Short mmCIF file of C-alpha atoms in Angstrom, two decimals:
data_model
loop_
_atom_site.label_atom_id
_atom_site.label_comp_id
_atom_site.label_asym_id
_atom_site.label_seq_id
_atom_site.Cartn_x
_atom_site.Cartn_y
_atom_site.Cartn_z
CA MET L 1 204.19 -103.94 -93.69
CA ILE L 2 206.92 -104.61 -91.13
CA PRO L 3 210.06 -103.58 -93.05
CA ILE L 4 213.21 -105.65 -93.35
CA ALA L 5 215.14 -102.71 -91.87
CA ARG L 6 214.46 -99.28 -90.40
CA PRO L 7 217.15 -96.69 -89.57
CA ASP L 8 217.33 -95.61 -85.93
CA ILE L 9 217.18 -91.85 -86.49
CA GLY L 10 216.10 -89.71 -83.56
CA PRO L 11 216.57 -86.32 -81.91
CA GLU L 12 220.30 -86.91 -81.44
CA GLU L 13 220.91 -87.09 -85.19
CA ILE L 14 218.59 -84.16 -85.90
CA ALA L 15 220.37 -81.99 -83.35
CA ALA L 16 223.78 -83.01 -84.68
CA VAL L 17 222.86 -82.12 -88.27
CA THR L 18 221.30 -78.85 -87.18
CA GLU L 19 224.52 -77.89 -85.38
CA VAL L 20 226.53 -78.49 -88.56
CA LEU L 21 224.08 -76.56 -90.73
CA GLN L 22 224.26 -73.62 -88.37
CA SER L 23 228.06 -73.77 -88.25
CA GLY L 24 228.48 -73.15 -91.98
CA MET L 25 231.10 -75.94 -92.26
CA LEU L 26 229.29 -78.53 -94.35
CA ALA L 27 232.05 -80.32 -96.25
CA GLN L 28 234.78 -82.55 -94.85
CA GLY L 29 235.90 -80.89 -91.62
CA ARG L 30 236.04 -81.26 -87.84
CA LYS L 31 233.11 -83.65 -87.54
CA VAL L 32 234.69 -86.01 -90.06
CA GLN L 33 237.92 -85.98 -88.06
CA GLU L 34 236.02 -86.69 -84.85
CA LEU L 35 234.18 -89.58 -86.44
CA GLU L 36 237.39 -91.04 -87.87
CA ALA L 37 239.08 -90.90 -84.46
CA GLY L 38 236.07 -92.48 -82.79
CA TRP L 39 235.81 -95.31 -85.31
CA ALA L 40 239.54 -96.06 -85.18
CA GLU L 41 239.32 -96.34 -81.39
CA TYR L 42 236.18 -98.49 -81.59
CA CYS L 43 237.82 -100.93 -84.00
CA GLY L 44 241.20 -100.92 -82.26
CA VAL L 45 243.13 -99.70 -85.31
CA LYS L 46 245.52 -96.81 -85.93
CA HIS L 47 243.61 -95.23 -88.79
CA ALA L 48 240.03 -94.80 -89.95
CA ILE L 49 239.58 -92.88 -93.19
CA ALA L 50 236.04 -91.67 -93.92
CA MET L 51 234.73 -92.19 -97.44
CA GLY L 52 231.63 -91.25 -99.40
CA ASN L 53 230.25 -94.81 -99.23
CA GLY L 54 231.30 -98.41 -98.65
CA THR L 55 231.91 -99.15 -102.32
CA LEU L 56 234.34 -96.23 -102.52
CA ALA L 57 236.06 -97.55 -99.39
CA LEU L 58 236.69 -100.88 -101.13
CA MET L 59 237.73 -99.18 -104.37
CA ALA L 60 240.16 -96.94 -102.49
CA ILE L 61 241.80 -99.89 -100.74
CA PHE L 62 242.24 -101.86 -103.94
CA ALA L 63 243.65 -98.82 -105.72
CA GLY L 64 245.84 -98.03 -102.72
CA ILE L 65 247.47 -101.48 -102.64
CA GLY L 66 248.27 -101.10 -106.31
CA LEU L 67 246.03 -103.68 -107.91
CA GLU L 68 246.29 -103.67 -111.70
CA PRO L 69 245.20 -105.71 -114.70
CA GLY L 70 246.45 -109.29 -114.43
CA ASP L 71 246.22 -109.36 -110.63
CA GLU L 72 243.73 -111.63 -108.88
CA VAL L 73 241.81 -111.29 -105.62
CA ILE L 74 240.19 -114.31 -103.97
CA THR L 75 236.71 -113.55 -102.66
CA VAL L 76 233.15 -114.89 -102.56
CA SER L 77 230.15 -114.66 -104.85
CA HIS L 78 227.57 -114.71 -102.04
CA THR L 79 227.81 -110.98 -101.42
CA PHE L 80 226.62 -107.66 -102.72
CA ALA L 81 228.12 -107.00 -106.15
CA ALA L 82 230.20 -104.08 -104.88
CA THR L 83 232.77 -106.55 -103.53
CA ALA L 84 233.59 -107.79 -107.02
CA ASN L 85 232.97 -104.45 -108.69
CA ALA L 86 235.62 -102.75 -106.55
CA ILE L 87 238.16 -105.35 -107.64
CA LEU L 88 237.16 -104.98 -111.28
CA SER L 89 237.49 -101.18 -111.03
CA THR L 90 241.28 -101.59 -110.92
CA GLY L 91 241.38 -103.97 -113.88
CA ALA L 92 242.13 -106.88 -111.55
CA THR L 93 240.09 -110.09 -111.50
CA PRO L 94 237.92 -111.52 -108.72
CA VAL L 95 238.42 -115.25 -108.20
CA PHE L 96 235.41 -116.78 -106.49
CA VAL L 97 235.55 -119.59 -103.94
CA ASP L 98 232.64 -121.25 -102.22
CA ILE L 99 231.17 -120.52 -98.80
CA GLU L 100 230.52 -122.55 -95.66
CA PRO L 101 227.00 -124.01 -95.63
CA ASP L 102 226.19 -122.86 -92.09
CA THR L 103 227.84 -119.42 -91.74
CA TYR L 104 227.56 -118.35 -95.43
CA LEU L 105 231.10 -116.97 -95.09
CA ILE L 106 234.12 -117.76 -97.25
CA ASP L 107 235.23 -121.37 -96.79
CA ALA L 108 238.83 -120.75 -95.76
CA LYS L 109 239.72 -124.39 -96.49
CA LYS L 110 239.13 -123.70 -100.19
CA ILE L 111 241.32 -120.61 -100.47
CA GLU L 112 244.75 -122.17 -101.05
CA LYS L 113 243.56 -124.18 -104.06
CA ALA L 114 242.52 -120.90 -105.68
CA ILE L 115 245.90 -119.19 -105.24
CA THR L 116 247.95 -118.64 -108.39
CA PRO L 117 251.11 -116.64 -109.14
CA ARG L 118 248.80 -113.73 -109.97
CA THR L 119 247.01 -113.68 -106.60
CA ARG L 120 247.61 -110.42 -104.71
CA ALA L 121 244.96 -110.42 -102.00
CA ILE L 122 242.23 -112.31 -100.16
CA CYS L 123 238.96 -110.46 -99.57
CA PRO L 124 236.71 -112.22 -97.06
CA VAL L 125 233.22 -110.79 -96.66
CA HIS L 126 231.94 -110.62 -93.08
CA LEU L 127 228.41 -111.25 -94.25
CA PHE L 128 225.24 -110.51 -92.26
CA GLY L 129 227.25 -109.38 -89.20
CA LEU L 130 229.56 -112.37 -88.61
CA VAL L 131 233.35 -112.33 -89.03
CA ALA L 132 234.97 -114.97 -91.25
CA ASP L 133 237.62 -117.36 -89.89
CA MET L 134 240.37 -114.78 -89.71
CA ASP L 135 242.90 -117.05 -87.98
CA MET L 136 242.97 -119.38 -90.97
CA ILE L 137 242.73 -116.58 -93.52
CA ARG L 138 245.57 -114.60 -91.95
CA ALA L 139 247.72 -117.75 -91.76
CA ILE L 140 247.15 -118.46 -95.46
CA ALA L 141 247.86 -114.86 -96.37
CA ASP L 142 251.08 -114.84 -94.36
CA ARG L 143 252.28 -118.10 -95.93
CA HIS L 144 251.75 -116.78 -99.44
CA GLY L 145 252.62 -113.13 -98.94
CA LEU L 146 249.10 -111.91 -99.70
CA ILE L 147 247.24 -108.80 -98.56
CA VAL L 148 244.02 -109.20 -96.57
CA VAL L 149 241.19 -106.81 -97.44
CA GLU L 150 238.15 -107.25 -95.20
CA ASP L 151 234.76 -106.41 -96.65
CA ALA L 152 233.26 -105.54 -93.27
CA CYS L 153 230.43 -103.47 -94.72
CA GLN L 154 227.86 -105.47 -92.73
CA ALA L 155 229.91 -106.16 -89.59
CA HIS L 156 230.08 -103.02 -87.45
CA GLY L 157 231.38 -104.14 -84.06
CA ALA L 158 231.47 -107.86 -84.85
CA MET L 159 234.31 -109.65 -83.06
CA PHE L 160 236.61 -112.61 -83.74
CA ARG L 161 238.50 -113.84 -80.67
CA GLY L 162 238.56 -110.42 -79.07
CA ARG L 163 239.42 -108.45 -82.20
CA SER L 164 237.08 -106.27 -84.20
CA ALA L 165 236.10 -106.74 -87.81
CA GLY L 166 238.31 -104.46 -89.86
CA SER L 167 241.38 -104.93 -87.67
CA PHE L 168 242.88 -108.02 -89.34
CA GLY L 169 243.93 -106.35 -92.56
CA HIS L 170 242.64 -103.32 -94.43
CA GLY L 171 238.91 -103.06 -93.70
CA ALA L 172 236.02 -101.45 -95.56
CA PHE L 173 232.77 -100.49 -93.84
CA SER L 174 229.53 -99.16 -95.30
CA LEU L 175 227.43 -96.52 -93.55
CA TYR L 176 224.43 -96.89 -95.83
CA ALA L 177 220.98 -96.11 -94.43
CA THR L 178 220.11 -99.68 -93.42
CA LYS L 179 223.46 -100.66 -91.92
CA ASN L 180 223.95 -101.23 -88.18
CA MET L 181 225.44 -97.74 -88.08
CA THR L 182 224.60 -95.14 -90.70
CA THR L 183 225.47 -91.71 -92.01
CA ALA L 184 222.74 -92.10 -94.70
CA GLU L 185 225.57 -92.72 -97.19
CA GLY L 186 229.17 -93.12 -96.17
CA GLY L 187 231.98 -95.52 -95.43
CA PHE L 188 235.28 -96.13 -93.68
CA VAL L 189 238.63 -97.67 -94.44
CA THR L 190 240.39 -99.08 -91.38
CA THR L 191 244.09 -99.90 -91.38
CA ASP L 192 247.24 -100.01 -89.27
CA ASP L 193 249.38 -99.18 -92.31
CA ASP L 194 250.60 -95.57 -91.97
CA ALA L 195 251.68 -95.27 -95.59
CA LEU L 196 248.40 -96.60 -96.96
CA ALA L 197 246.39 -94.33 -94.66
CA ASP L 198 248.31 -91.29 -95.86
CA ARG L 199 247.88 -92.31 -99.48
CA LEU L 200 244.14 -92.83 -99.08
CA ARG L 201 243.63 -89.47 -97.41
CA LEU L 202 245.21 -87.89 -100.47
CA TYR L 203 243.38 -90.18 -102.88
CA ARG L 204 239.93 -89.29 -101.49
CA ASN L 205 240.71 -85.55 -101.66
CA GLN L 206 241.60 -85.15 -105.35
CA GLY L 207 245.24 -85.93 -104.51
CA MET L 208 245.61 -82.79 -102.38
CA ARG L 209 247.25 -82.37 -99.01
CA THR L 210 247.45 -78.60 -99.45
CA ARG L 211 244.84 -76.80 -101.49
CA TYR L 212 245.65 -76.75 -105.22
CA GLN L 213 248.86 -78.74 -104.76
CA PHE L 214 248.13 -82.12 -106.32
CA GLU L 215 250.59 -84.78 -105.18
CA MET L 216 248.96 -87.71 -106.98
CA LEU L 217 246.01 -88.71 -109.12
CA GLY L 218 243.03 -88.58 -106.79
CA TYR L 219 239.27 -88.28 -106.75
CA ASN L 220 236.49 -86.89 -104.61
CA TYR L 221 235.63 -89.75 -102.22
CA ARG L 222 235.05 -87.40 -99.28
CA MET L 223 232.43 -87.56 -96.54
CA THR L 224 230.54 -84.42 -95.56
CA ASP L 225 230.37 -83.01 -92.04
CA LEU L 226 226.59 -83.45 -92.23
CA ALA L 227 227.06 -87.19 -92.68
CA ALA L 228 229.75 -87.34 -90.02
CA ALA L 229 227.50 -85.59 -87.52
CA ILE L 230 224.90 -88.32 -88.02
CA GLY L 231 227.67 -90.90 -87.69
CA LEU L 232 228.85 -89.54 -84.34
CA ALA L 233 225.33 -89.86 -82.93
CA GLN L 234 225.07 -93.34 -84.40
CA LEU L 235 228.42 -94.42 -82.97
CA ALA L 236 227.23 -93.45 -79.49
CA LYS L 237 224.16 -95.67 -80.00
CA LEU L 238 225.97 -98.61 -81.58
CA PRO L 239 226.61 -100.70 -78.41
CA ARG L 240 222.97 -100.32 -77.35
CA ASN L 241 221.65 -101.08 -80.81
CA THR L 242 223.93 -104.09 -81.20
CA ALA L 243 222.64 -105.52 -77.92
CA ARG L 244 219.08 -105.00 -79.13
CA ARG L 245 219.78 -106.79 -82.42
CA GLN L 246 221.26 -109.69 -80.49
CA ALA L 247 218.21 -109.84 -78.22
CA ILE L 248 215.89 -109.90 -81.23
CA ALA L 249 217.97 -112.70 -82.77
CA ALA L 250 217.85 -114.70 -79.52
CA ARG L 251 214.07 -114.41 -79.48
CA TYR L 252 213.87 -115.59 -83.08
CA ASP L 253 216.16 -118.49 -82.21
CA ALA L 254 213.91 -119.54 -79.33
CA ALA L 255 210.81 -119.31 -81.50
CA PHE L 256 212.21 -121.26 -84.44
CA GLY L 257 214.47 -123.75 -82.70
CA GLU L 258 212.25 -126.79 -83.34
CA LEU L 259 211.29 -125.90 -86.89
CA PRO L 260 212.84 -127.93 -89.73
CA ILE L 261 214.81 -124.94 -90.96
CA GLY L 262 218.37 -123.69 -90.60
CA LEU L 263 219.00 -120.86 -88.12
CA PRO L 264 221.98 -118.49 -88.00
CA ILE L 265 224.97 -119.85 -86.09
CA THR L 266 227.68 -118.08 -84.15
CA PRO L 267 230.87 -120.17 -83.95
CA ASP L 268 232.83 -120.17 -80.71
CA GLY L 269 235.03 -117.13 -80.26
CA ARG L 270 232.91 -114.86 -82.43
CA SER L 271 230.15 -112.32 -81.79
CA HIS L 272 227.36 -111.82 -84.30
CA VAL L 273 225.93 -108.31 -84.72
CA PHE L 274 223.00 -109.45 -86.89
CA HIS L 275 222.91 -107.00 -89.74
CA GLN L 276 220.58 -109.65 -91.14
CA TYR L 277 218.82 -112.59 -89.53
CA THR L 278 218.95 -115.31 -92.17
CA LEU L 279 217.01 -118.59 -92.34
CA ASN L 280 217.55 -121.55 -94.63
CA VAL L 281 214.08 -122.87 -95.45
CA GLY L 282 215.00 -125.15 -98.35
CA GLY L 283 213.29 -125.42 -101.70
CA ALA L 284 210.06 -123.80 -100.49
CA ARG L 285 211.83 -120.48 -99.99
CA ASP L 286 210.03 -118.43 -102.63
CA ALA L 287 206.61 -119.68 -101.53
CA ILE L 288 207.42 -118.93 -97.90
CA VAL L 289 208.63 -115.43 -98.75
CA ALA L 290 205.39 -114.82 -100.67
CA ASP L 291 203.36 -115.94 -97.65
CA LEU L 292 205.35 -113.72 -95.31
CA ARG L 293 204.86 -110.67 -97.49
CA GLU L 294 201.16 -111.43 -97.77
CA ALA L 295 201.08 -111.48 -93.95
CA GLY L 296 202.67 -108.03 -93.82
CA VAL L 297 206.21 -109.18 -93.07
CA GLY L 298 208.91 -107.60 -95.24
CA ALA L 299 211.06 -110.68 -95.69
CA ASP L 300 213.77 -110.37 -98.31
CA ILE L 301 216.40 -112.46 -100.10
CA TYR L 302 220.15 -111.83 -99.87
CA TYR L 303 221.23 -112.64 -102.55
CA PRO L 304 218.93 -114.31 -105.12
CA ILE L 305 221.46 -114.19 -107.98
CA PRO L 306 225.06 -114.80 -106.88
CA VAL L 307 227.67 -112.48 -108.30
CA HIS L 308 229.29 -115.26 -110.37
CA ARG L 309 225.97 -115.78 -112.17
CA GLN L 310 225.45 -112.12 -113.05
CA SER L 311 225.62 -111.48 -116.80
CA TYR L 312 228.40 -108.89 -116.68
CA ILE L 313 230.57 -111.32 -114.72
CA GLN L 314 229.89 -114.25 -117.06
CA GLU L 315 230.58 -112.05 -120.07
CA ARG L 316 234.09 -111.60 -118.67
CA GLY L 317 234.57 -115.37 -118.55
CA LEU L 318 234.70 -115.45 -114.76
CA HIS L 319 232.97 -118.78 -114.32
CA ALA L 320 233.00 -120.68 -111.05
CA ASP L 321 231.53 -123.91 -109.67
CA LEU L 322 230.02 -122.87 -106.33
CA PRO L 323 227.31 -125.33 -105.27
CA VAL L 324 226.99 -124.07 -101.69
CA THR L 325 226.65 -120.50 -102.92
CA ASP L 326 224.00 -121.54 -105.42
CA GLY L 327 222.14 -123.39 -102.68
CA ALA L 328 222.17 -120.36 -100.39
CA ALA L 329 220.81 -118.19 -103.20
CA GLU L 330 217.92 -120.60 -103.70
CA GLN L 331 217.07 -121.49 -100.09
CA THR L 332 217.69 -118.56 -97.73
CA LEU L 333 215.63 -115.58 -96.65
CA ALA L 334 216.06 -112.73 -94.18
CA LEU L 335 213.57 -111.53 -91.58
CA PRO L 336 212.99 -108.01 -90.23
CA MET L 337 215.97 -107.02 -88.08
CA PHE L 338 216.49 -103.53 -86.71
CA PRO L 339 216.80 -102.08 -83.20
CA GLY L 340 213.38 -100.43 -83.29
CA LEU L 341 211.56 -103.71 -84.02
CA THR L 342 208.99 -104.01 -81.22
CA ASP L 343 208.06 -107.22 -79.43
CA ALA L 344 204.59 -106.92 -80.92
CA GLU L 345 206.01 -106.62 -84.44
CA GLN L 346 208.29 -109.57 -83.78
CA ASP L 347 205.29 -111.60 -82.61
CA VAL L 348 203.70 -110.96 -86.01
CA VAL L 349 206.89 -112.10 -87.77
CA ILE L 350 207.18 -115.23 -85.64
CA GLU L 351 203.57 -116.25 -86.21
CA ALA L 352 203.87 -115.61 -89.96
CA VAL L 353 207.00 -117.76 -90.20
CA ARG L 354 205.36 -120.53 -88.19
CA ALA L 355 202.29 -120.54 -90.44
CA ALA L 356 204.31 -120.41 -93.67
CA VAL L 357 206.64 -123.19 -92.59
CA GLU L 358 203.70 -125.39 -91.54
CA ARG L 359 201.97 -124.76 -94.83
CA HIS L 360 204.93 -125.48 -97.08
CA LEU L 361 207.08 -127.90 -95.09
CA GLY L 362 204.33 -130.13 -93.76
CA PRO L 363 201.67 -130.43 -91.01
CA GLY L 364 203.02 -130.25 -87.50
CA ALA L 365 206.05 -128.24 -88.51
CA GLY L 366 204.60 -125.19 -86.84
CA SER L 367 203.17 -126.71 -83.66
CA ALA L 368 206.48 -126.87 -81.85
CA ALA L 369 207.25 -123.37 -83.01
CA ALA L 370 204.00 -122.06 -81.54
CA ALA L 371 205.02 -123.27 -78.11
CA ALA L 372 208.52 -121.89 -78.57
CA ALA L 373 207.17 -118.52 -79.69
CA GLY L 374 204.95 -118.32 -76.65
CA SER L 375 207.86 -119.14 -74.40
CA ALA L 376 210.01 -116.55 -76.15
CA SER L 377 207.33 -113.91 -75.57
CA ARG L 378 207.38 -114.40 -71.81
#
């Protein structure tokens, strides 16, 4: 089976971890500081604060900005549940708005209608490796005095008009095993806010600046030096691996361009880092996914049940009418996408998609794709 994702772990990461193990400094230490400095520079921000995972990064931001019961945060339902869960962890309420039908990102034109006197923040999700329309979102936030929290957990290195994801507000990144950059588990907060950065460094360390002197209520959200060592090796690889993901996506685009399906788009002024390569194949999605898996292609669905339709959300009365989100949940699938995907493996994926589309969307649907796939292979 060709997996949906495969971490790029090699001798660099092994050597880095071995060095830390031999040093005897395993917990948060020098490697964490090096990784934080490197990520802050990469994103063009003043501060990067390493966290135990991406969910904790989001939770720390929402706690750090002082969210409390009665507050609202505007976000999307077409995302991993951690986006909403981090808001709920403070007692605040996620308010869901719909997404754009082509980018699957928050539809910024719908945000202002969702603002109420209780709204404290807007949390766009830079899904699949593409940054949301941050010009419009920042303008809305500035007009209404709202905080911007970027869920950039899938957008390492993605750009919007020359600026990096995570640099438009307070950003949260995940370093989970399948992300574009990994520490196995881990995360970052990025911010230009000195006071928030200082607060979060205390918050993640049990409230301590000096050992056994507790300045505030805090928790253990720390990253280990073992994880940071992996992250430093991964950061060095990130530009190369991003270019490879983009090349794989371009080859998919060429192979599928004449098929009656929706391909990923990259609006002008943005760069896509392709954490996922997502297709809209319409109502035959589940049958096509079954065919792909039967052919040895690990296609997957992100996300089959939107957050607003999860039982624990509905039990809280957080209902929303999100037809585009519901459509994406029913019609989209993701194909294998990772830097180590070989051309031969991609040929298998392309042929399997062509055959499944022809079978379920009608005769002739795959003939144009066969020619395109052959051209893409040359």
